[in-house]
Amino acid sequence: MNRMFTNQWPSMTDQQASAGQEFIGLSDITEFLRRYAGTIIACLAMALLLAGFYNSSTDPTFIASAQILIEPKLPQHLQEGGEVDLSLDTAQVESQIAVMQSEKIAAMVLDQLKLVDDAQFNRSQSPTLRDRLTKTGAVLLDALGLRKSAWLQHFALSEPAAPPMLTDFQKFRRSMLVFRNGLDVRRVGVSYAIDISFTSPDPEGAARIAN
């Protein structure tokens, strides 16, 4: 019986030795940093390079927002039950949001503000790797003062390639896609207020569209 108890429960000395092996001291941390210092520095340098590449090749974006208030209008005979009022009001607000997000409203805004001819609405949604590399190279050349160097003109690093010509329909669909991706319409909590925001690289253009 004593032998079985001894086998099941390790002695206090074994427990202390096991705890000492599992404890991580300052010397262990120092040894780890010394052994993997090169790998850690290389990973940090790679992360900084990737962050710099993304930052230099991505256009800044601006968000403009506006709020409108929906005034519910229900027939008098429907204003007797509180639950009925709440459900109908919610449906009315959601319907207004759906209308604001519709393609018909988007087409009206594109036509009224002449956005189809705007360069910001005739660009691809996500820049290609070549576009990012070209823009990053241009930033580096500007920083080094070599943007107008003659020998770099041979490698076509100073100016991006001209975009392909699009038909009127293609320009309209691309502008529509850019517009709808930048538009955000949502209800403010459970109120009758609707928040309209638009994201664009052009702050003035974003404000005009949101308002």
PDB file of C-alpha atoms in Angstrom:
ATOM      1  CA  MET A   1       0.000   0.000   0.000  1.00  0.00           C
ATOM      2  CA  ASN A   2       2.825   2.405   0.914  1.00  0.00           C
ATOM      3  CA  ARG A   3       4.647   1.473  -2.301  1.00  0.00           C
ATOM      4  CA  MET A   4       1.619   2.298  -4.420  1.00  0.00           C
ATOM      5  CA  PHE A   5       1.189   5.653  -2.649  1.00  0.00           C
ATOM      6  CA  THR A   6       4.862   6.465  -3.200  1.00  0.00           C
ATOM      7  CA  ASN A   7       4.639   5.673  -6.919  1.00  0.00           C
ATOM      8  CA  GLN A   8       1.537   7.797  -7.428  1.00  0.00           C
ATOM      9  CA  TRP A   9       2.766  10.857  -5.540  1.00  0.00           C
ATOM     10  CA  PRO A  10       6.310  12.061  -6.330  1.00  0.00           C
ATOM     11  CA  SER A  11       8.495  13.192  -3.483  1.00  0.00           C
ATOM     12  CA  MET A  12       8.953  16.830  -2.511  1.00  0.00           C
ATOM     13  CA  THR A  13      12.512  16.759  -3.851  1.00  0.00           C
ATOM     14  CA  ASP A  14      11.321  15.671  -7.298  1.00  0.00           C
ATOM     15  CA  GLN A  15       8.672  18.402  -7.330  1.00  0.00           C
ATOM     16  CA  GLN A  16      11.230  21.078  -6.451  1.00  0.00           C
ATOM     17  CA  ALA A  17      13.616  19.818  -9.112  1.00  0.00           C
ATOM     18  CA  SER A  18      10.846  19.831 -11.721  1.00  0.00           C
ATOM     19  CA  ALA A  19       9.796  23.364 -10.736  1.00  0.00           C
ATOM     20  CA  GLY A  20      13.403  24.508 -11.005  1.00  0.00           C
ATOM     21  CA  GLN A  21      13.660  23.111 -14.524  1.00  0.00           C
ATOM     22  CA  GLU A  22      10.434  24.837 -15.646  1.00  0.00           C
ATOM     23  CA  PHE A  23      11.409  28.258 -14.234  1.00  0.00           C
ATOM     24  CA  ILE A  24      12.691  30.709 -16.870  1.00  0.00           C
ATOM     25  CA  GLY A  25      15.273  33.068 -15.464  1.00  0.00           C
ATOM     26  CA  LEU A  26      16.970  36.193 -16.783  1.00  0.00           C
ATOM     27  CA  SER A  27      19.944  34.173 -17.955  1.00  0.00           C
ATOM     28  CA  ASP A  28      17.659  32.008 -20.114  1.00  0.00           C
ATOM     29  CA  ILE A  29      16.111  35.091 -21.733  1.00  0.00           C
ATOM     30  CA  THR A  30      19.561  36.595 -22.342  1.00  0.00           C
ATOM     31  CA  GLU A  31      20.789  33.371 -23.900  1.00  0.00           C
ATOM     32  CA  PHE A  32      17.723  33.192 -26.153  1.00  0.00           C
ATOM     33  CA  LEU A  33      18.209  36.775 -27.353  1.00  0.00           C
ATOM     34  CA  ARG A  34      21.913  36.204 -27.953  1.00  0.00           C
ATOM     35  CA  ARG A  35      21.301  33.031 -29.913  1.00  0.00           C
ATOM     36  CA  TYR A  36      18.484  34.385 -32.094  1.00  0.00           C
ATOM     37  CA  ALA A  37      19.534  38.038 -32.309  1.00  0.00           C
ATOM     38  CA  GLY A  38      20.222  37.788 -36.038  1.00  0.00           C
ATOM     39  CA  THR A  39      16.834  36.246 -36.776  1.00  0.00           C
ATOM     40  CA  ILE A  40      14.992  38.825 -34.655  1.00  0.00           C
ATOM     41  CA  ILE A  41      16.808  41.755 -36.300  1.00  0.00           C
ATOM     42  CA  ALA A  42      16.177  40.321 -39.772  1.00  0.00           C
ATOM     43  CA  CYS A  43      12.442  39.924 -39.056  1.00  0.00           C
ATOM     44  CA  LEU A  44      12.201  43.472 -37.697  1.00  0.00           C
ATOM     45  CA  ALA A  45      14.045  44.855 -40.716  1.00  0.00           C
ATOM     46  CA  MET A  46      11.773  42.934 -43.090  1.00  0.00           C
ATOM     47  CA  ALA A  47       8.669  44.189 -41.274  1.00  0.00           C
ATOM     48  CA  LEU A  48       9.920  47.791 -41.474  1.00  0.00           C
ATOM     49  CA  LEU A  49      10.680  47.420 -45.180  1.00  0.00           C
ATOM     50  CA  LEU A  50       7.230  45.993 -45.889  1.00  0.00           C
ATOM     51  CA  ALA A  51       5.568  48.745 -43.843  1.00  0.00           C
ATOM     52  CA  GLY A  52       7.571  51.403 -45.686  1.00  0.00           C
ATOM     53  CA  PHE A  53       6.727  49.849 -49.047  1.00  0.00           C
ATOM     54  CA  TYR A  54       3.011  49.756 -48.246  1.00  0.00           C
ATOM     55  CA  ASN A  55       3.026  53.299 -46.868  1.00  0.00           C
ATOM     56  CA  SER A  56       4.839  54.742 -49.887  1.00  0.00           C
ATOM     57  CA  SER A  57       2.730  52.906 -52.455  1.00  0.00           C
ATOM     58  CA  THR A  58      -0.715  53.507 -50.936  1.00  0.00           C
ATOM     59  CA  ASP A  59      -2.660  56.719 -51.421  1.00  0.00           C
ATOM     60  CA  PRO A  60      -4.035  58.404 -48.286  1.00  0.00           C
ATOM     61  CA  THR A  61      -7.798  58.266 -47.885  1.00  0.00           C
ATOM     62  CA  PHE A  62     -10.202  60.755 -46.333  1.00  0.00           C
ATOM     63  CA  ILE A  63     -13.658  60.121 -44.890  1.00  0.00           C
ATOM     64  CA  ALA A  64     -16.426  62.716 -45.006  1.00  0.00           C
ATOM     65  CA  SER A  65     -19.699  62.074 -43.211  1.00  0.00           C
ATOM     66  CA  ALA A  66     -23.122  63.628 -42.856  1.00  0.00           C
ATOM     67  CA  GLN A  67     -26.288  62.730 -40.989  1.00  0.00           C
ATOM     68  CA  ILE A  68     -29.916  63.009 -41.989  1.00  0.00           C
ATOM     69  CA  LEU A  69     -33.030  62.527 -39.887  1.00  0.00           C
ATOM     70  CA  ILE A  70     -35.968  60.459 -41.122  1.00  0.00           C
ATOM     71  CA  GLU A  71     -39.376  61.727 -40.009  1.00  0.00           C
ATOM     72  CA  PRO A  72     -41.752  58.751 -39.750  1.00  0.00           C
ATOM     73  CA  LYS A  73     -45.174  59.313 -41.274  1.00  0.00           C
ATOM     74  CA  LEU A  74     -47.757  56.675 -40.407  1.00  0.00           C
ATOM     75  CA  PRO A  75     -51.531  56.698 -40.833  1.00  0.00           C
ATOM     76  CA  GLN A  76     -53.469  57.580 -37.704  1.00  0.00           C
ATOM     77  CA  HIS A  77     -55.144  54.169 -37.450  1.00  0.00           C
ATOM     78  CA  LEU A  78     -51.718  52.475 -37.298  1.00  0.00           C
ATOM     79  CA  GLN A  79     -50.535  54.490 -34.309  1.00  0.00           C
ATOM     80  CA  GLU A  80     -52.420  52.547 -31.645  1.00  0.00           C
ATOM     81  CA  GLY A  81     -50.008  49.729 -30.776  1.00  0.00           C
ATOM     82  CA  GLY A  82     -46.455  50.409 -29.674  1.00  0.00           C
ATOM     83  CA  GLU A  83     -45.040  47.206 -31.165  1.00  0.00           C
ATOM     84  CA  VAL A  84     -46.667  47.892 -34.521  1.00  0.00           C
ATOM     85  CA  ASP A  85     -45.203  51.393 -34.581  1.00  0.00           C
ATOM     86  CA  LEU A  86     -41.707  50.104 -33.801  1.00  0.00           C
ATOM     87  CA  SER A  87     -41.705  47.460 -36.518  1.00  0.00           C
ATOM     88  CA  LEU A  88     -43.119  49.783 -39.154  1.00  0.00           C
ATOM     89  CA  ASP A  89     -40.670  52.562 -38.254  1.00  0.00           C
ATOM     90  CA  THR A  90     -37.750  50.154 -38.459  1.00  0.00           C
ATOM     91  CA  ALA A  91     -38.864  48.953 -41.873  1.00  0.00           C
ATOM     92  CA  GLN A  92     -39.230  52.528 -43.056  1.00  0.00           C
ATOM     93  CA  VAL A  93     -35.702  53.469 -41.985  1.00  0.00           C
ATOM     94  CA  GLU A  94     -34.215  50.324 -43.530  1.00  0.00           C
ATOM     95  CA  SER A  95     -36.065  51.079 -46.763  1.00  0.00           C
ATOM     96  CA  GLN A  96     -34.571  54.562 -46.855  1.00  0.00           C
ATOM     97  CA  ILE A  97     -31.094  53.094 -46.369  1.00  0.00           C
ATOM     98  CA  ALA A  98     -31.668  50.633 -49.215  1.00  0.00           C
ATOM     99  CA  VAL A  99     -32.787  53.467 -51.496  1.00  0.00           C
ATOM    100  CA  MET A 100     -29.688  55.522 -50.677  1.00  0.00           C
ATOM    101  CA  GLN A 101     -27.467  52.548 -51.486  1.00  0.00           C
ATOM    102  CA  SER A 102     -29.258  51.765 -54.745  1.00  0.00           C
ATOM    103  CA  GLU A 103     -27.599  52.026 -58.134  1.00  0.00           C
ATOM    104  CA  LYS A 104     -30.196  54.540 -59.318  1.00  0.00           C
ATOM    105  CA  ILE A 105     -29.215  57.060 -56.636  1.00  0.00           C
ATOM    106  CA  ALA A 106     -25.546  56.376 -57.338  1.00  0.00           C
ATOM    107  CA  ALA A 107     -26.073  57.072 -61.049  1.00  0.00           C
ATOM    108  CA  MET A 108     -27.809  60.361 -60.217  1.00  0.00           C
ATOM    109  CA  VAL A 109     -24.868  61.448 -58.042  1.00  0.00           C
ATOM    110  CA  LEU A 110     -22.337  60.427 -60.694  1.00  0.00           C
ATOM    111  CA  ASP A 111     -24.199  62.435 -63.308  1.00  0.00           C
ATOM    112  CA  GLN A 112     -24.843  65.501 -61.150  1.00  0.00           C
ATOM    113  CA  LEU A 113     -21.241  65.811 -59.916  1.00  0.00           C
ATOM    114  CA  LYS A 114     -19.664  64.715 -63.231  1.00  0.00           C
ATOM    115  CA  LEU A 115     -17.769  61.971 -61.457  1.00  0.00           C
ATOM    116  CA  VAL A 116     -17.469  59.715 -64.500  1.00  0.00           C
ATOM    117  CA  ASP A 117     -14.853  62.107 -65.885  1.00  0.00           C
ATOM    118  CA  ASP A 118     -13.081  62.413 -62.533  1.00  0.00           C
ATOM    119  CA  ALA A 119      -9.685  60.702 -62.468  1.00  0.00           C
ATOM    120  CA  GLN A 120     -10.332  59.403 -58.952  1.00  0.00           C
ATOM    121  CA  PHE A 121     -13.326  57.444 -60.245  1.00  0.00           C
ATOM    122  CA  ASN A 122     -11.564  56.036 -63.298  1.00  0.00           C
ATOM    123  CA  ARG A 123      -8.832  54.145 -61.537  1.00  0.00           C
ATOM    124  CA  SER A 124      -8.566  50.502 -60.606  1.00  0.00           C
ATOM    125  CA  GLN A 125      -9.739  49.657 -57.115  1.00  0.00           C
ATOM    126  CA  SER A 126      -6.486  48.044 -55.984  1.00  0.00           C
ATOM    127  CA  PRO A 127      -3.134  49.037 -57.529  1.00  0.00           C
ATOM    128  CA  THR A 128      -1.132  46.279 -59.156  1.00  0.00           C
ATOM    129  CA  LEU A 129       2.273  45.214 -57.887  1.00  0.00           C
ATOM    130  CA  ARG A 130       3.895  47.044 -60.792  1.00  0.00           C
ATOM    131  CA  ASP A 131       2.047  50.239 -59.883  1.00  0.00           C
ATOM    132  CA  ARG A 132       3.175  49.932 -56.276  1.00  0.00           C
ATOM    133  CA  LEU A 133       6.793  49.305 -57.291  1.00  0.00           C
ATOM    134  CA  THR A 134       6.702  52.242 -59.706  1.00  0.00           C
ATOM    135  CA  LYS A 135       5.314  54.572 -57.062  1.00  0.00           C
ATOM    136  CA  THR A 136       7.811  53.391 -54.447  1.00  0.00           C
ATOM    137  CA  GLY A 137      10.651  53.885 -56.933  1.00  0.00           C
ATOM    138  CA  ALA A 138       9.412  57.397 -57.689  1.00  0.00           C
ATOM    139  CA  VAL A 139       9.360  58.238 -53.967  1.00  0.00           C
ATOM    140  CA  LEU A 140      12.932  56.992 -53.566  1.00  0.00           C
ATOM    141  CA  LEU A 141      14.088  58.915 -56.632  1.00  0.00           C
ATOM    142  CA  ASP A 142      12.485  62.093 -55.318  1.00  0.00           C
ATOM    143  CA  ALA A 143      14.192  61.603 -51.967  1.00  0.00           C
ATOM    144  CA  LEU A 144      17.577  61.147 -53.670  1.00  0.00           C
ATOM    145  CA  GLY A 145      17.007  63.945 -56.168  1.00  0.00           C
ATOM    146  CA  LEU A 146      17.331  61.591 -59.155  1.00  0.00           C
ATOM    147  CA  ARG A 147      13.783  61.806 -60.509  1.00  0.00           C
ATOM    148  CA  LYS A 148      14.871  63.621 -63.699  1.00  0.00           C
ATOM    149  CA  SER A 149      18.101  61.737 -64.194  1.00  0.00           C
ATOM    150  CA  ALA A 150      18.715  60.977 -67.881  1.00  0.00           C
ATOM    151  CA  TRP A 151      20.021  57.454 -67.416  1.00  0.00           C
ATOM    152  CA  LEU A 152      16.965  56.493 -65.360  1.00  0.00           C
ATOM    153  CA  GLN A 153      14.637  57.508 -68.186  1.00  0.00           C
ATOM    154  CA  HIS A 154      15.910  54.475 -70.066  1.00  0.00           C
ATOM    155  CA  PHE A 155      14.412  52.165 -67.433  1.00  0.00           C
ATOM    156  CA  ALA A 156      11.054  54.023 -67.373  1.00  0.00           C
ATOM    157  CA  LEU A 157      11.160  54.386 -63.602  1.00  0.00           C
ATOM    158  CA  SER A 158      10.081  58.000 -63.460  1.00  0.00           C
ATOM    159  CA  GLU A 159       6.574  57.834 -64.910  1.00  0.00           C
ATOM    160  CA  PRO A 160       3.908  55.092 -64.687  1.00  0.00           C
ATOM    161  CA  ALA A 161       2.505  53.520 -67.806  1.00  0.00           C
ATOM    162  CA  ALA A 162      -0.529  55.178 -69.364  1.00  0.00           C
ATOM    163  CA  PRO A 163      -3.830  53.458 -68.466  1.00  0.00           C
ATOM    164  CA  PRO A 164      -5.684  51.678 -71.279  1.00  0.00           C
ATOM    165  CA  MET A 165      -8.498  53.493 -73.064  1.00  0.00           C
ATOM    166  CA  LEU A 166     -11.981  52.613 -71.840  1.00  0.00           C
ATOM    167  CA  THR A 167     -15.358  52.876 -73.489  1.00  0.00           C
ATOM    168  CA  ASP A 168     -18.038  55.123 -71.997  1.00  0.00           C
ATOM    169  CA  PHE A 169     -19.841  52.111 -70.568  1.00  0.00           C
ATOM    170  CA  GLN A 170     -16.642  50.761 -68.996  1.00  0.00           C
ATOM    171  CA  LYS A 171     -15.877  54.164 -67.491  1.00  0.00           C
ATOM    172  CA  PHE A 172     -19.394  54.369 -66.073  1.00  0.00           C
ATOM    173  CA  ARG A 173     -19.254  50.892 -64.539  1.00  0.00           C
ATOM    174  CA  ARG A 174     -15.820  51.540 -63.056  1.00  0.00           C
ATOM    175  CA  SER A 175     -17.000  54.857 -61.606  1.00  0.00           C
ATOM    176  CA  MET A 176     -20.085  53.121 -60.235  1.00  0.00           C
ATOM    177  CA  LEU A 177     -17.927  50.459 -58.575  1.00  0.00           C
ATOM    178  CA  VAL A 178     -15.603  53.034 -57.012  1.00  0.00           C
ATOM    179  CA  PHE A 179     -18.577  55.074 -55.795  1.00  0.00           C
ATOM    180  CA  ARG A 180     -20.462  52.178 -54.208  1.00  0.00           C
ATOM    181  CA  ASN A 181     -17.326  50.798 -52.560  1.00  0.00           C
ATOM    182  CA  GLY A 182     -16.584  54.187 -51.018  1.00  0.00           C
ATOM    183  CA  LEU A 183     -20.143  54.810 -49.815  1.00  0.00           C
ATOM    184  CA  ASP A 184     -21.296  53.688 -46.379  1.00  0.00           C
ATOM    185  CA  VAL A 185     -24.881  54.230 -45.212  1.00  0.00           C
ATOM    186  CA  ARG A 186     -25.954  52.967 -41.816  1.00  0.00           C
ATOM    187  CA  ARG A 187     -28.501  53.632 -39.133  1.00  0.00           C
ATOM    188  CA  VAL A 188     -27.337  55.345 -35.948  1.00  0.00           C
ATOM    189  CA  GLY A 189     -28.342  52.921 -33.201  1.00  0.00           C
ATOM    190  CA  VAL A 190     -32.127  52.515 -33.048  1.00  0.00           C
ATOM    191  CA  SER A 191     -32.830  56.155 -33.855  1.00  0.00           C
ATOM    192  CA  TYR A 192     -34.265  57.737 -36.996  1.00  0.00           C
ATOM    193  CA  ALA A 193     -30.850  59.217 -37.868  1.00  0.00           C
ATOM    194  CA  ILE A 194     -28.881  57.861 -40.820  1.00  0.00           C
ATOM    195  CA  ASP A 195     -25.127  58.317 -41.075  1.00  0.00           C
ATOM    196  CA  ILE A 196     -23.778  58.757 -44.627  1.00  0.00           C
ATOM    197  CA  SER A 197     -20.012  58.605 -45.116  1.00  0.00           C
ATOM    198  CA  PHE A 198     -17.805  58.465 -48.178  1.00  0.00           C
ATOM    199  CA  THR A 199     -14.141  57.463 -48.427  1.00  0.00           C
ATOM    200  CA  SER A 200     -11.969  58.970 -51.153  1.00  0.00           C
ATOM    201  CA  PRO A 201      -8.350  60.030 -51.773  1.00  0.00           C
ATOM    202  CA  ASP A 202      -9.726  63.525 -52.474  1.00  0.00           C
ATOM    203  CA  PRO A 203     -10.985  65.230 -49.272  1.00  0.00           C
ATOM    204  CA  GLU A 204     -13.018  67.855 -51.135  1.00  0.00           C
ATOM    205  CA  GLY A 205     -14.602  65.246 -53.372  1.00  0.00           C
ATOM    206  CA  ALA A 206     -15.515  63.098 -50.374  1.00  0.00           C
ATOM    207  CA  ALA A 207     -17.175  66.091 -48.709  1.00  0.00           C
ATOM    208  CA  ARG A 208     -19.157  66.982 -51.852  1.00  0.00           C
ATOM    209  CA  ILE A 209     -20.484  63.450 -52.208  1.00  0.00           C
ATOM    210  CA  ALA A 210     -21.364  62.997 -48.532  1.00  0.00           C
ATOM    211  CA  ASN A 211     -23.268  66.267 -48.474  1.00  0.00           C
TER     212      ASN A 211
END
